[in-house]
PDB file of C-alpha atoms in Angstrom:
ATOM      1  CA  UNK A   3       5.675 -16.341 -20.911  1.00  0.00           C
ATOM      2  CA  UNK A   4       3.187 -13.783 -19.496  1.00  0.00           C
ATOM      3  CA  UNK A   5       1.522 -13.542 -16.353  1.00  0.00           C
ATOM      4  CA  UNK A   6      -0.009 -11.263 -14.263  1.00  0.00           C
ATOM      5  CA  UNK A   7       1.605  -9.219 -12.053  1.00  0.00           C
ATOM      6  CA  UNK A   8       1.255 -10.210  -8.057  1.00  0.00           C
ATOM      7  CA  UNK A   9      -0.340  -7.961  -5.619  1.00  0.00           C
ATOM      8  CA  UNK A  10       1.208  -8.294  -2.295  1.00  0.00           C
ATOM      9  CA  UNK A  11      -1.436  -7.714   0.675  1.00  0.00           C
ATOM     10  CA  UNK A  12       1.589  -7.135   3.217  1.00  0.00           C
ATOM     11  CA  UNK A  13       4.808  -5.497   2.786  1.00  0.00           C
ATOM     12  CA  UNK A  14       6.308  -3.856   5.903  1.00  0.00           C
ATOM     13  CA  UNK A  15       8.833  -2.450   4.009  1.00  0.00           C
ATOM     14  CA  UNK A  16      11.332  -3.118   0.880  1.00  0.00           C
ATOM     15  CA  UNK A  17      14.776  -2.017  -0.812  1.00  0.00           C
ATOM     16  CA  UNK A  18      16.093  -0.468   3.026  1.00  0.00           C
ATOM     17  CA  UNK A  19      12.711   0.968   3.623  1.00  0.00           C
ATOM     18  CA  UNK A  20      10.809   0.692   6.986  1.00  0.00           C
ATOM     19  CA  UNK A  21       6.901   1.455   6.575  1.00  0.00           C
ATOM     20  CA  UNK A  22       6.895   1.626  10.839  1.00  0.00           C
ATOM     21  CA  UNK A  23      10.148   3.793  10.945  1.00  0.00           C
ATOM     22  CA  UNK A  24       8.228   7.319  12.046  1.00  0.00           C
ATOM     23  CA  UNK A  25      11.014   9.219   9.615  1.00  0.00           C
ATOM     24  CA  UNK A  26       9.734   7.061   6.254  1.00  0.00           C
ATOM     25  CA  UNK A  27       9.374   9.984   3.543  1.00  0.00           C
ATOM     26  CA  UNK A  28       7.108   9.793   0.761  1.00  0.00           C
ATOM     27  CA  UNK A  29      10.375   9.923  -1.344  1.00  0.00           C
ATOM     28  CA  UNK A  30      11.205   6.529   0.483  1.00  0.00           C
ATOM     29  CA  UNK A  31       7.796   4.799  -0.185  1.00  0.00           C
ATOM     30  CA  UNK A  32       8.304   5.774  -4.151  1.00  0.00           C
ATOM     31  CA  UNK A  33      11.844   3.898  -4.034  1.00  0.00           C
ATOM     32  CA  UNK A  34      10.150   0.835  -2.384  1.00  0.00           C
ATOM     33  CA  UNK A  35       6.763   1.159  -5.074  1.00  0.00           C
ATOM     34  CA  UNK A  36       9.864   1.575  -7.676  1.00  0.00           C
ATOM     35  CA  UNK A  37      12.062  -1.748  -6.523  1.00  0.00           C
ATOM     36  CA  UNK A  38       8.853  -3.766  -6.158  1.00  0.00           C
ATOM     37  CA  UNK A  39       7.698  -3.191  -9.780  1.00  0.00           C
ATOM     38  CA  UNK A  40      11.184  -4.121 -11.015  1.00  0.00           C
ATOM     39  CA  UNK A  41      10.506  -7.176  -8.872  1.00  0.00           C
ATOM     40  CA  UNK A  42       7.167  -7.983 -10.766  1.00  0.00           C
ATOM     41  CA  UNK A  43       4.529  -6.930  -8.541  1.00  0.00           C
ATOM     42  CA  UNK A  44       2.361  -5.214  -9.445  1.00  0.00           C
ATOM     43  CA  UNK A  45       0.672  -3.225  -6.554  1.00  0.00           C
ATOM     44  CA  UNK A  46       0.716  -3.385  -2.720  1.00  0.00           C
ATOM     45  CA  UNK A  47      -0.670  -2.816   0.167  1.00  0.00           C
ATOM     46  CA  UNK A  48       1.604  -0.911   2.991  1.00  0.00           C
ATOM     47  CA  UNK A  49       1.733  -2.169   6.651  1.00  0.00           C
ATOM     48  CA  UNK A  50       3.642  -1.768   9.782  1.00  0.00           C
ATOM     49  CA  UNK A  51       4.164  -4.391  12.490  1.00  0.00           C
ATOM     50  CA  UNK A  52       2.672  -4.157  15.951  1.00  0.00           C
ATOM     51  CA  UNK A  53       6.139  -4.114  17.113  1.00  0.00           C
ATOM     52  CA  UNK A  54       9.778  -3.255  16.484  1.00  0.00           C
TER      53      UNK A  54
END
């Protein structure tokens, strides 16, 4: 079965990345884009929280 892939609106972070942690690389972002395409989505948006 095929379906299209989800785009997530939200995602503070993924696969021991922190979008609000200040010291976030672009390296770090990649790894999370990377583990959430292995998870089947298919784009996202990045976001931090208003707090810790």
């Amino acid at each position: 079965m095929r379906a299209p892939g989800f785009v997530d609106l939200q995602v503070n972070g993924y696969a021991g990345v922190d979008f609000h942690d200040p010291s976030t690389t672009v390296a770090d972002v990649l790894i999370c884009a990377e583990a959430l395409a292995r998870a089947g989505t298919a784009g996202f948006l990045a976001t931090i929280t208003t707090s810790p």
